[in-house]
Amino acid sequence: MTAPPLLSETAVAVCMASLLFVPLAGAGLALINSGLGRSRNAAHTMMASLCVLAIAAVAYFIAGFAWQGFAGWPAHAVTVAGKSWSWISAGHFFFRGLALNGSPASLAAWFGMLSAGLAALIPLGSGAERWRLRAACASTVLLAGWTYPLFAHWAWGGGWLAQLGANGGLGRGFVDAGGSGVIQVVGGLTALSIAWILGPRRGKYAAGGMPAAIPGHNVVLVLLGCLLALPGWAGLNSAGSLLFLRVEPGRVVLIAVNTTLAAAMGALAAGMTSSRFGKPDASLTANGWISGLVASSAGCALVTPLAAAAIGLVAGGLAALSAEWFELRFAVDDPSGAVSVHAVGGIWGVMAAGFWGRFPAGAMGGSSGQWVAQLVGIATLLGFVFPLTYALNRLLNRFCPYRVEPEGERQGLDLYELGAGAYPEFITHTDDLTLG
């Protein structure tokens, strides 16, 4: 396998600067998860976010990057029809042998540490108010140490999905510049697994199966999280495009514009969709904003601003409608809307990159067959990654029970697991209307 060319000095500098913004996306998701939950769980959500980010970075450092690798590195492969298909990297644990000197591989390792943390933050929203802290930490080890790097190798590390262009003649192979599939869908499908394993919160569903509304405690935190997420996503999309698509540094302007337009149109679409109930809903509008960001990532460097706006518009509408659909049809109690925002929005973003992506003239395979390559990636996420994630978490739940005791849920995880509330002098709460 041929190693990709080195980045120019300008590209390295722009990539490093972009990566410095990525933690803002994590801060935004943490605030959104906290604000959409009830006040008695706010400190626990923020504490879990910090722990998950830390554990994801360590797990990825120990083993994750060894499984993911980088294009051109040695890898384990299988031969089918006379062609070699890479399925996992043969790298070293603990970053051994990796020169941390600004090389593309070292930047990809830094990018991976941050991205694994973002993916691990997503399930915290779906498991909010009932997921034990130690269980969330244990699940993060599985995600950052195995599930995420495995699919990341297939898409970004020279794996078989990336080889669909060279080996199968399907465009450029699976394309996902900023991680709509690798980060967002992997995290969103993990969130769906967690929500199903944990079951709904106490009082969420009446005896007849109708869901009750359990509003979040602080919409200001939610909207602040949206504003923080924007520069974080712009950095994520820019760094991913430079590393995995090898776009020229000047295209970062297009990436930032497309990211902003997708978020804006996502928020407007979700706000208008929620207005069918009489008035726009702030939390659904916020979810539309994030869903637009999620969908923008796959093709952020390959689509026109008009296409980016259309991608965000559809993503925002899907976020608002699918949240209701999951809640009513599948009894998925997802306090932050993580499944709708990240899994559904991410799948749409991957599809949209195949629809509207404009690839450089003379690129291997051109754009012919690109749509099929994107479909293969989506099928892999739904048909392999999701069952694997669910099975691993289901097994872990047998040894490290995921759900907190009923008393802990009634009392609130702040007091039950941390011993102190987020707002001890200002907020009181009652269960009279929400708990059965």
Short mmCIF file of C-alpha atoms in Angstrom, two decimals:
data_model
loop_
_atom_site.label_atom_id
_atom_site.label_comp_id
_atom_site.label_asym_id
_atom_site.label_seq_id
_atom_site.Cartn_x
_atom_site.Cartn_y
_atom_site.Cartn_z
CA MET A 1 0.00 0.00 0.00
CA THR A 2 1.44 3.38 -1.00
CA ALA A 3 1.80 6.00 1.72
CA PRO A 4 0.07 9.32 1.01
CA PRO A 5 2.28 12.34 0.32
CA LEU A 6 3.45 14.58 3.12
CA LEU A 7 1.52 17.71 3.97
CA SER A 8 2.97 21.09 3.12
CA GLU A 9 4.19 23.31 5.95
CA THR A 10 1.14 25.53 5.49
CA ALA A 11 -1.20 22.55 5.65
CA VAL A 12 0.48 21.28 8.83
CA ALA A 13 0.11 24.69 10.48
CA VAL A 14 -3.54 25.04 9.46
CA CYS A 15 -4.28 21.48 10.61
CA MET A 16 -2.67 22.05 14.02
CA ALA A 17 -4.56 25.33 14.47
CA SER A 18 -7.82 23.60 13.51
CA LEU A 19 -7.29 20.79 15.99
CA LEU A 20 -6.94 23.33 18.82
CA PHE A 21 -10.60 24.27 18.27
CA VAL A 22 -11.96 20.72 18.39
CA PRO A 23 -12.29 20.57 22.23
CA LEU A 24 -14.91 23.32 21.94
CA ALA A 25 -17.16 20.80 20.21
CA GLY A 26 -16.78 18.50 23.22
CA ALA A 27 -17.57 21.36 25.61
CA GLY A 28 -20.65 22.17 23.56
CA LEU A 29 -21.96 18.60 23.64
CA ALA A 30 -21.35 18.37 27.38
CA LEU A 31 -23.33 21.56 28.03
CA ILE A 32 -26.16 20.41 25.77
CA ASN A 33 -26.39 17.04 27.54
CA SER A 34 -26.40 18.77 30.92
CA GLY A 35 -28.97 21.42 30.01
CA LEU A 36 -31.39 18.92 28.50
CA GLY A 37 -31.43 16.85 31.69
CA ARG A 38 -33.00 17.70 35.03
CA SER A 39 -31.15 19.88 37.53
CA ARG A 40 -30.47 17.07 39.98
CA ASN A 41 -28.26 15.35 37.39
CA ALA A 42 -26.40 18.35 35.97
CA ALA A 43 -23.13 17.94 37.87
CA HIS A 44 -23.10 14.21 37.19
CA THR A 45 -23.45 14.82 33.44
CA MET A 46 -20.57 17.27 33.39
CA MET A 47 -18.41 15.03 35.56
CA ALA A 48 -19.16 12.05 33.31
CA SER A 49 -18.26 14.15 30.26
CA LEU A 50 -14.86 15.01 31.69
CA CYS A 51 -14.20 11.40 32.71
CA VAL A 52 -15.28 10.06 29.32
CA LEU A 53 -13.01 12.47 27.46
CA ALA A 54 -10.08 11.48 29.66
CA ILE A 55 -10.67 7.74 29.38
CA ALA A 56 -11.23 7.93 25.62
CA ALA A 57 -7.89 9.71 25.15
CA VAL A 58 -6.05 7.12 27.26
CA ALA A 59 -7.77 4.11 25.65
CA TYR A 60 -7.03 5.46 22.20
CA PHE A 61 -3.41 6.09 23.19
CA ILE A 62 -3.00 2.57 24.55
CA ALA A 63 -4.66 0.57 21.78
CA GLY A 64 -7.00 2.61 19.58
CA PHE A 65 -4.46 4.13 17.21
CA ALA A 66 -2.72 0.78 16.90
CA TRP A 67 -5.95 -0.67 15.48
CA GLN A 68 -6.74 2.38 13.35
CA GLY A 69 -3.32 3.08 11.90
CA PHE A 70 -2.69 5.36 8.96
CA ALA A 71 -2.87 4.93 5.20
CA GLY A 72 0.32 3.28 3.96
CA TRP A 73 1.11 1.60 7.29
CA PRO A 74 1.40 -2.19 7.61
CA ALA A 75 -1.98 -3.82 8.12
CA HIS A 76 -3.66 -7.19 8.31
CA ALA A 77 -5.48 -7.93 5.08
CA VAL A 78 -7.48 -10.63 3.35
CA THR A 79 -7.26 -11.44 -0.34
CA VAL A 80 -10.51 -11.61 -2.28
CA ALA A 81 -10.65 -12.08 -6.06
CA GLY A 82 -6.93 -11.46 -6.24
CA LYS A 83 -7.11 -8.12 -4.46
CA SER A 84 -5.89 -7.29 -0.95
CA TRP A 85 -8.43 -5.73 1.41
CA SER A 86 -7.13 -4.27 4.68
CA TRP A 87 -9.31 -4.91 7.74
CA ILE A 88 -7.16 -3.76 10.69
CA SER A 89 -3.86 -1.96 11.20
CA ALA A 90 -0.77 -3.72 12.49
CA GLY A 91 0.43 -0.73 14.49
CA HIS A 92 2.08 -0.62 17.92
CA PHE A 93 0.40 0.10 21.24
CA PHE A 94 1.19 3.28 23.23
CA PHE A 95 2.11 5.24 20.06
CA ARG A 96 5.39 3.29 19.90
CA GLY A 97 7.31 4.08 16.75
CA LEU A 98 5.18 7.14 16.01
CA ALA A 99 7.22 10.30 15.55
CA LEU A 100 5.23 13.13 17.09
CA ASN A 101 6.76 15.75 14.83
CA GLY A 102 3.89 17.14 12.78
CA SER A 103 3.87 14.30 10.29
CA PRO A 104 0.46 13.33 8.85
CA ALA A 105 0.40 10.17 10.99
CA SER A 106 1.11 12.11 14.20
CA LEU A 107 -1.59 14.65 13.38
CA ALA A 108 -4.00 11.78 12.68
CA ALA A 109 -3.18 10.34 16.11
CA TRP A 110 -3.97 13.68 17.78
CA PHE A 111 -7.12 13.98 15.69
CA GLY A 112 -8.12 10.45 16.74
CA MET A 113 -7.71 11.15 20.46
CA LEU A 114 -10.06 14.10 20.19
CA SER A 115 -12.51 12.36 17.86
CA ALA A 116 -12.79 9.26 20.05
CA GLY A 117 -13.72 11.54 22.93
CA LEU A 118 -16.41 13.25 20.88
CA ALA A 119 -17.87 9.90 19.88
CA ALA A 120 -17.89 8.79 23.52
CA LEU A 121 -19.73 11.95 24.64
CA ILE A 122 -22.72 11.17 22.43
CA PRO A 123 -24.08 8.14 24.38
CA LEU A 124 -24.00 10.17 27.61
CA GLY A 125 -26.97 12.14 26.29
CA SER A 126 -29.09 9.06 25.62
CA GLY A 127 -28.22 7.46 28.97
CA ALA A 128 -28.63 10.63 31.01
CA GLU A 129 -30.19 10.48 34.48
CA ARG A 130 -29.88 6.71 34.86
CA TRP A 131 -26.44 5.58 33.64
CA ARG A 132 -23.86 4.86 36.34
CA LEU A 133 -20.63 6.82 36.09
CA ARG A 134 -18.39 3.74 36.31
CA ALA A 135 -20.48 1.96 33.66
CA ALA A 136 -20.19 4.92 31.29
CA CYS A 137 -16.44 4.90 31.81
CA ALA A 138 -16.23 1.16 31.12
CA SER A 139 -18.32 1.53 27.95
CA THR A 140 -15.99 4.29 26.78
CA VAL A 141 -13.06 1.90 26.91
CA LEU A 142 -14.87 -0.37 24.44
CA LEU A 143 -15.77 2.52 22.15
CA ALA A 144 -12.43 4.34 22.09
CA GLY A 145 -10.27 1.24 22.33
CA TRP A 146 -11.97 -0.96 19.77
CA THR A 147 -15.24 -0.01 18.01
CA TYR A 148 -14.31 3.51 16.92
CA PRO A 149 -10.74 2.71 15.74
CA LEU A 150 -11.91 -0.38 13.86
CA PHE A 151 -14.32 1.59 11.66
CA ALA A 152 -11.88 4.52 11.54
CA HIS A 153 -9.29 2.19 10.02
CA TRP A 154 -11.74 1.06 7.37
CA ALA A 155 -12.60 4.66 6.43
CA TRP A 156 -9.46 6.69 7.25
CA GLY A 157 -6.61 4.28 7.86
CA GLY A 158 -6.41 2.76 4.40
CA GLY A 159 -8.94 0.02 5.19
CA TRP A 160 -11.29 -1.81 2.89
CA LEU A 161 -13.92 0.94 2.72
CA ALA A 162 -11.29 3.42 1.58
CA GLN A 163 -10.10 0.82 -0.95
CA LEU A 164 -13.49 0.57 -2.65
CA GLY A 165 -12.23 3.08 -5.21
CA ALA A 166 -8.93 1.40 -6.09
CA ASN A 167 -10.13 -2.20 -5.73
CA GLY A 168 -13.77 -1.88 -6.71
CA GLY A 169 -13.92 1.15 -9.00
CA LEU A 170 -16.42 2.92 -6.73
CA GLY A 171 -15.44 6.57 -6.96
CA ARG A 172 -12.76 7.45 -4.42
CA GLY A 173 -13.94 4.79 -2.02
CA PHE A 174 -15.88 5.65 1.11
CA VAL A 175 -15.49 9.39 1.80
CA ASP A 176 -16.05 10.97 5.21
CA ALA A 177 -13.88 14.05 5.60
CA GLY A 178 -14.88 15.20 9.08
CA GLY A 179 -16.50 12.12 10.56
CA SER A 180 -20.24 12.12 9.90
CA GLY A 181 -19.99 8.33 9.84
CA VAL A 182 -16.79 7.54 11.72
CA ILE A 183 -17.49 9.80 14.70
CA GLN A 184 -21.16 10.75 14.68
CA VAL A 185 -22.92 7.59 13.47
CA VAL A 186 -20.66 5.34 15.54
CA GLY A 187 -21.45 7.47 18.59
CA GLY A 188 -25.14 7.72 17.70
CA LEU A 189 -25.55 3.97 17.26
CA THR A 190 -23.80 3.45 20.58
CA ALA A 191 -26.29 5.90 22.08
CA LEU A 192 -29.16 3.83 20.70
CA SER A 193 -27.63 0.69 22.21
CA ILE A 194 -27.28 2.37 25.60
CA ALA A 195 -30.85 3.70 25.54
CA TRP A 196 -32.23 0.22 24.79
CA ILE A 197 -30.09 -1.49 27.42
CA LEU A 198 -30.94 1.02 30.14
CA GLY A 199 -34.64 1.34 29.34
CA PRO A 200 -36.65 4.54 29.81
CA ARG A 201 -36.49 6.80 32.86
CA ARG A 202 -39.00 6.31 35.64
CA GLY A 203 -42.23 8.08 34.76
CA LYS A 204 -41.37 8.56 31.09
CA TYR A 205 -44.07 6.19 29.82
CA ALA A 206 -47.57 5.82 31.21
CA ALA A 207 -49.34 2.48 31.55
CA GLY A 208 -50.77 2.87 28.05
CA GLY A 209 -47.35 3.47 26.55
CA MET A 210 -47.74 7.20 25.92
CA PRO A 211 -44.56 9.19 26.66
CA ALA A 212 -44.58 12.08 29.09
CA ALA A 213 -42.59 15.25 28.46
CA ILE A 214 -39.64 15.64 30.86
CA PRO A 215 -38.20 19.06 30.02
CA GLY A 216 -34.57 19.96 30.51
CA HIS A 217 -33.61 22.30 33.31
CA ASN A 218 -31.55 24.97 31.51
CA VAL A 219 -32.07 25.89 27.88
CA VAL A 220 -29.44 28.65 28.24
CA LEU A 221 -26.76 25.99 28.71
CA VAL A 222 -28.11 24.16 25.67
CA LEU A 223 -27.91 27.21 23.42
CA LEU A 224 -24.49 28.14 24.75
CA GLY A 225 -23.37 24.62 23.89
CA CYS A 226 -24.57 25.16 20.32
CA LEU A 227 -22.49 28.31 19.98
CA LEU A 228 -19.38 26.58 21.33
CA ALA A 229 -19.90 23.61 19.03
CA LEU A 230 -19.70 25.70 15.85
CA PRO A 231 -15.99 26.65 15.98
CA GLY A 232 -15.22 23.17 17.29
CA TRP A 233 -16.91 21.56 14.30
CA ALA A 234 -15.23 23.93 11.88
CA GLY A 235 -11.89 22.83 13.32
CA LEU A 236 -12.89 19.17 13.17
CA ASN A 237 -14.04 19.38 9.56
CA SER A 238 -10.99 21.37 8.49
CA ALA A 239 -8.46 19.05 10.13
CA GLY A 240 -10.18 15.93 8.79
CA SER A 241 -10.31 17.30 5.26
CA LEU A 242 -6.63 18.21 5.31
CA LEU A 243 -5.59 14.84 6.72
CA PHE A 244 -7.87 12.39 4.92
CA LEU A 245 -8.84 14.17 1.71
CA ARG A 246 -5.59 16.13 1.31
CA VAL A 247 -7.37 19.30 0.24
CA GLU A 248 -5.35 22.47 -0.16
CA PRO A 249 -5.21 24.74 2.95
CA GLY A 250 -7.13 27.51 1.20
CA ARG A 251 -10.21 25.30 1.09
CA VAL A 252 -10.59 25.73 4.86
CA VAL A 253 -12.58 28.89 4.09
CA LEU A 254 -15.09 26.85 2.06
CA ILE A 255 -15.22 24.26 4.85
CA ALA A 256 -15.98 26.91 7.48
CA VAL A 257 -18.67 28.51 5.31
CA ASN A 258 -20.30 25.15 4.59
CA THR A 259 -20.21 24.16 8.26
CA THR A 260 -21.85 27.42 9.32
CA LEU A 261 -24.54 27.26 6.64
CA ALA A 262 -25.43 23.67 7.50
CA ALA A 263 -25.80 24.53 11.19
CA ALA A 264 -27.89 27.63 10.45
CA MET A 265 -30.26 25.85 8.09
CA GLY A 266 -30.53 22.90 10.48
CA ALA A 267 -31.62 25.18 13.31
CA LEU A 268 -34.16 27.00 11.13
CA ALA A 269 -35.59 23.75 9.78
CA ALA A 270 -35.96 22.22 13.24
CA GLY A 271 -37.48 25.42 14.62
CA MET A 272 -40.05 25.55 11.83
CA THR A 273 -40.80 21.85 12.17
CA SER A 274 -41.39 22.17 15.92
CA SER A 275 -43.71 25.14 15.28
CA ARG A 276 -46.39 22.73 14.11
CA PHE A 277 -47.24 22.38 17.81
CA GLY A 278 -47.97 26.11 18.01
CA LYS A 279 -44.63 27.63 19.03
CA PRO A 280 -41.01 26.85 18.16
CA ASP A 281 -39.22 24.61 20.65
CA ALA A 282 -35.81 25.83 21.79
CA SER A 283 -34.37 22.37 22.53
CA LEU A 284 -35.46 20.96 19.16
CA THR A 285 -34.03 24.02 17.43
CA ALA A 286 -30.73 23.41 19.21
CA ASN A 287 -30.79 19.78 18.12
CA GLY A 288 -31.36 20.94 14.54
CA TRP A 289 -28.28 23.16 14.80
CA ILE A 290 -26.12 20.24 15.95
CA SER A 291 -27.67 17.89 13.40
CA GLY A 292 -26.69 20.35 10.68
CA LEU A 293 -23.13 20.34 11.97
CA VAL A 294 -23.13 16.54 12.08
CA ALA A 295 -24.39 16.22 8.51
CA SER A 296 -21.94 18.81 7.22
CA SER A 297 -18.87 16.80 8.20
CA ALA A 298 -18.74 14.09 5.53
CA GLY A 299 -18.69 16.34 2.47
CA CYS A 300 -17.71 19.68 4.00
CA ALA A 301 -14.79 20.19 1.60
CA LEU A 302 -16.51 18.72 -1.45
CA VAL A 303 -19.88 20.46 -1.73
CA THR A 304 -20.95 23.96 -2.73
CA PRO A 305 -22.40 26.36 -0.14
CA LEU A 306 -25.85 25.89 -1.68
CA ALA A 307 -25.57 22.13 -1.26
CA ALA A 308 -24.33 22.59 2.32
CA ALA A 309 -27.43 24.67 3.07
CA ALA A 310 -29.65 21.94 1.64
CA ILE A 311 -27.81 19.30 3.68
CA GLY A 312 -28.40 21.28 6.87
CA LEU A 313 -32.05 21.92 6.00
CA VAL A 314 -32.80 18.22 5.64
CA ALA A 315 -30.74 17.32 8.72
CA GLY A 316 -32.64 19.77 10.92
CA GLY A 317 -36.01 18.48 9.79
CA LEU A 318 -34.91 14.87 10.32
CA ALA A 319 -33.68 15.65 13.84
CA ALA A 320 -37.02 17.10 14.88
CA LEU A 321 -39.17 14.40 13.28
CA SER A 322 -37.08 11.32 14.06
CA ALA A 323 -36.84 12.16 17.79
CA GLU A 324 -40.62 11.89 18.03
CA TRP A 325 -40.57 8.73 15.90
CA PHE A 326 -38.02 6.93 18.07
CA GLU A 327 -39.86 7.93 21.22
CA LEU A 328 -43.31 6.83 20.06
CA ARG A 329 -42.50 3.82 17.88
CA PHE A 330 -39.56 2.24 19.66
CA ALA A 331 -39.90 3.58 23.23
CA VAL A 332 -36.40 5.05 23.04
CA ASP A 333 -36.02 7.48 25.93
CA ASP A 334 -33.25 9.74 24.66
CA PRO A 335 -33.14 12.93 26.79
CA SER A 336 -30.71 14.76 24.52
CA GLY A 337 -31.93 13.45 21.16
CA ALA A 338 -28.49 11.91 20.54
CA VAL A 339 -29.79 9.12 18.31
CA SER A 340 -31.72 11.46 16.03
CA VAL A 341 -29.03 14.14 15.91
CA HIS A 342 -25.91 12.01 15.53
CA ALA A 343 -27.01 8.68 14.05
CA VAL A 344 -29.77 9.91 11.72
CA GLY A 345 -28.03 13.20 10.91
CA GLY A 346 -24.71 11.43 10.33
CA ILE A 347 -26.22 8.85 7.98
CA TRP A 348 -27.83 11.64 5.98
CA GLY A 349 -24.50 13.50 5.84
CA VAL A 350 -22.70 10.42 4.46
CA MET A 351 -25.41 9.96 1.84
CA ALA A 352 -25.34 13.65 0.90
CA ALA A 353 -21.58 13.52 0.27
CA GLY A 354 -22.27 10.88 -2.36
CA PHE A 355 -25.06 12.97 -3.87
CA TRP A 356 -23.38 16.37 -4.09
CA GLY A 357 -19.66 15.86 -3.56
CA ARG A 358 -17.50 17.42 -6.27
CA PHE A 359 -14.22 15.55 -6.58
CA PRO A 360 -11.07 16.97 -8.19
CA ALA A 361 -10.70 16.33 -11.91
CA GLY A 362 -8.46 13.37 -12.58
CA ALA A 363 -8.92 11.90 -9.11
CA MET A 364 -8.81 8.12 -9.01
CA GLY A 365 -12.20 6.81 -9.98
CA GLY A 366 -13.68 10.30 -10.28
CA SER A 367 -17.20 10.57 -8.86
CA SER A 368 -18.51 7.50 -10.69
CA GLY A 369 -19.84 4.96 -8.23
CA GLN A 370 -19.31 7.27 -5.25
CA TRP A 371 -22.91 6.92 -4.19
CA VAL A 372 -22.53 3.15 -4.02
CA ALA A 373 -19.38 3.44 -1.91
CA GLN A 374 -21.26 5.67 0.54
CA LEU A 375 -24.10 3.14 0.72
CA VAL A 376 -21.63 0.36 1.49
CA GLY A 377 -20.29 2.44 4.38
CA ILE A 378 -23.79 3.03 5.76
CA ALA A 379 -24.67 -0.65 5.43
CA THR A 380 -21.50 -1.53 7.34
CA LEU A 381 -22.42 0.86 10.14
CA LEU A 382 -25.95 -0.49 10.47
CA GLY A 383 -25.26 -4.13 9.72
CA PHE A 384 -21.99 -4.67 11.57
CA VAL A 385 -20.96 -1.79 13.84
CA PHE A 386 -24.38 -1.43 15.49
CA PRO A 387 -24.83 -5.15 16.36
CA LEU A 388 -21.22 -5.28 17.57
CA THR A 389 -21.68 -2.22 19.77
CA TYR A 390 -24.94 -3.51 21.21
CA ALA A 391 -23.53 -6.97 21.92
CA LEU A 392 -20.39 -5.64 23.62
CA ASN A 393 -22.36 -3.25 25.84
CA ARG A 394 -24.95 -5.91 26.62
CA LEU A 395 -22.16 -8.24 27.72
CA LEU A 396 -20.48 -5.56 29.79
CA ASN A 397 -23.81 -4.79 31.46
CA ARG A 398 -23.80 -8.31 32.93
CA PHE A 399 -20.54 -7.66 34.78
CA CYS A 400 -20.89 -3.93 35.44
CA PRO A 401 -24.61 -3.08 35.75
CA TYR A 402 -25.37 0.01 33.73
CA ARG A 403 -28.52 1.33 35.37
CA VAL A 404 -28.48 3.04 38.73
CA GLU A 405 -30.77 1.82 41.51
CA PRO A 406 -34.30 3.29 41.66
CA GLU A 407 -33.38 5.29 44.74
CA GLY A 408 -30.46 6.87 42.89
CA GLU A 409 -32.67 7.85 39.99
CA ARG A 410 -35.28 9.35 42.32
CA GLN A 411 -32.72 11.21 44.39
CA GLY A 412 -30.70 12.36 41.41
CA LEU A 413 -27.28 11.19 40.31
CA ASP A 414 -25.60 14.34 41.62
CA LEU A 415 -26.27 13.40 45.22
CA TYR A 416 -26.36 9.63 44.77
CA GLU A 417 -23.05 9.22 42.94
CA LEU A 418 -21.19 12.46 43.63
CA GLY A 419 -22.52 13.49 47.03
CA ALA A 420 -23.28 17.09 46.01
CA GLY A 421 -25.65 18.85 43.65
CA ALA A 422 -24.88 21.30 40.90
CA TYR A 423 -27.14 24.00 42.38
CA PRO A 424 -27.35 23.29 46.13
CA GLU A 425 -28.50 26.80 47.11
CA PHE A 426 -30.74 27.68 44.20
CA ILE A 427 -32.68 24.73 42.83
CA THR A 428 -35.19 22.42 44.41
CA HIS A 429 -37.21 19.81 42.58
CA THR A 430 -40.26 17.66 42.98
CA ASP A 431 -41.21 14.34 41.47
CA ASP A 432 -44.94 14.87 41.77
CA LEU A 433 -45.58 15.40 38.09
CA THR A 434 -42.85 13.33 36.46
CA LEU A 435 -42.40 10.13 38.41
CA GLY A 436 -44.78 7.28 38.93
#
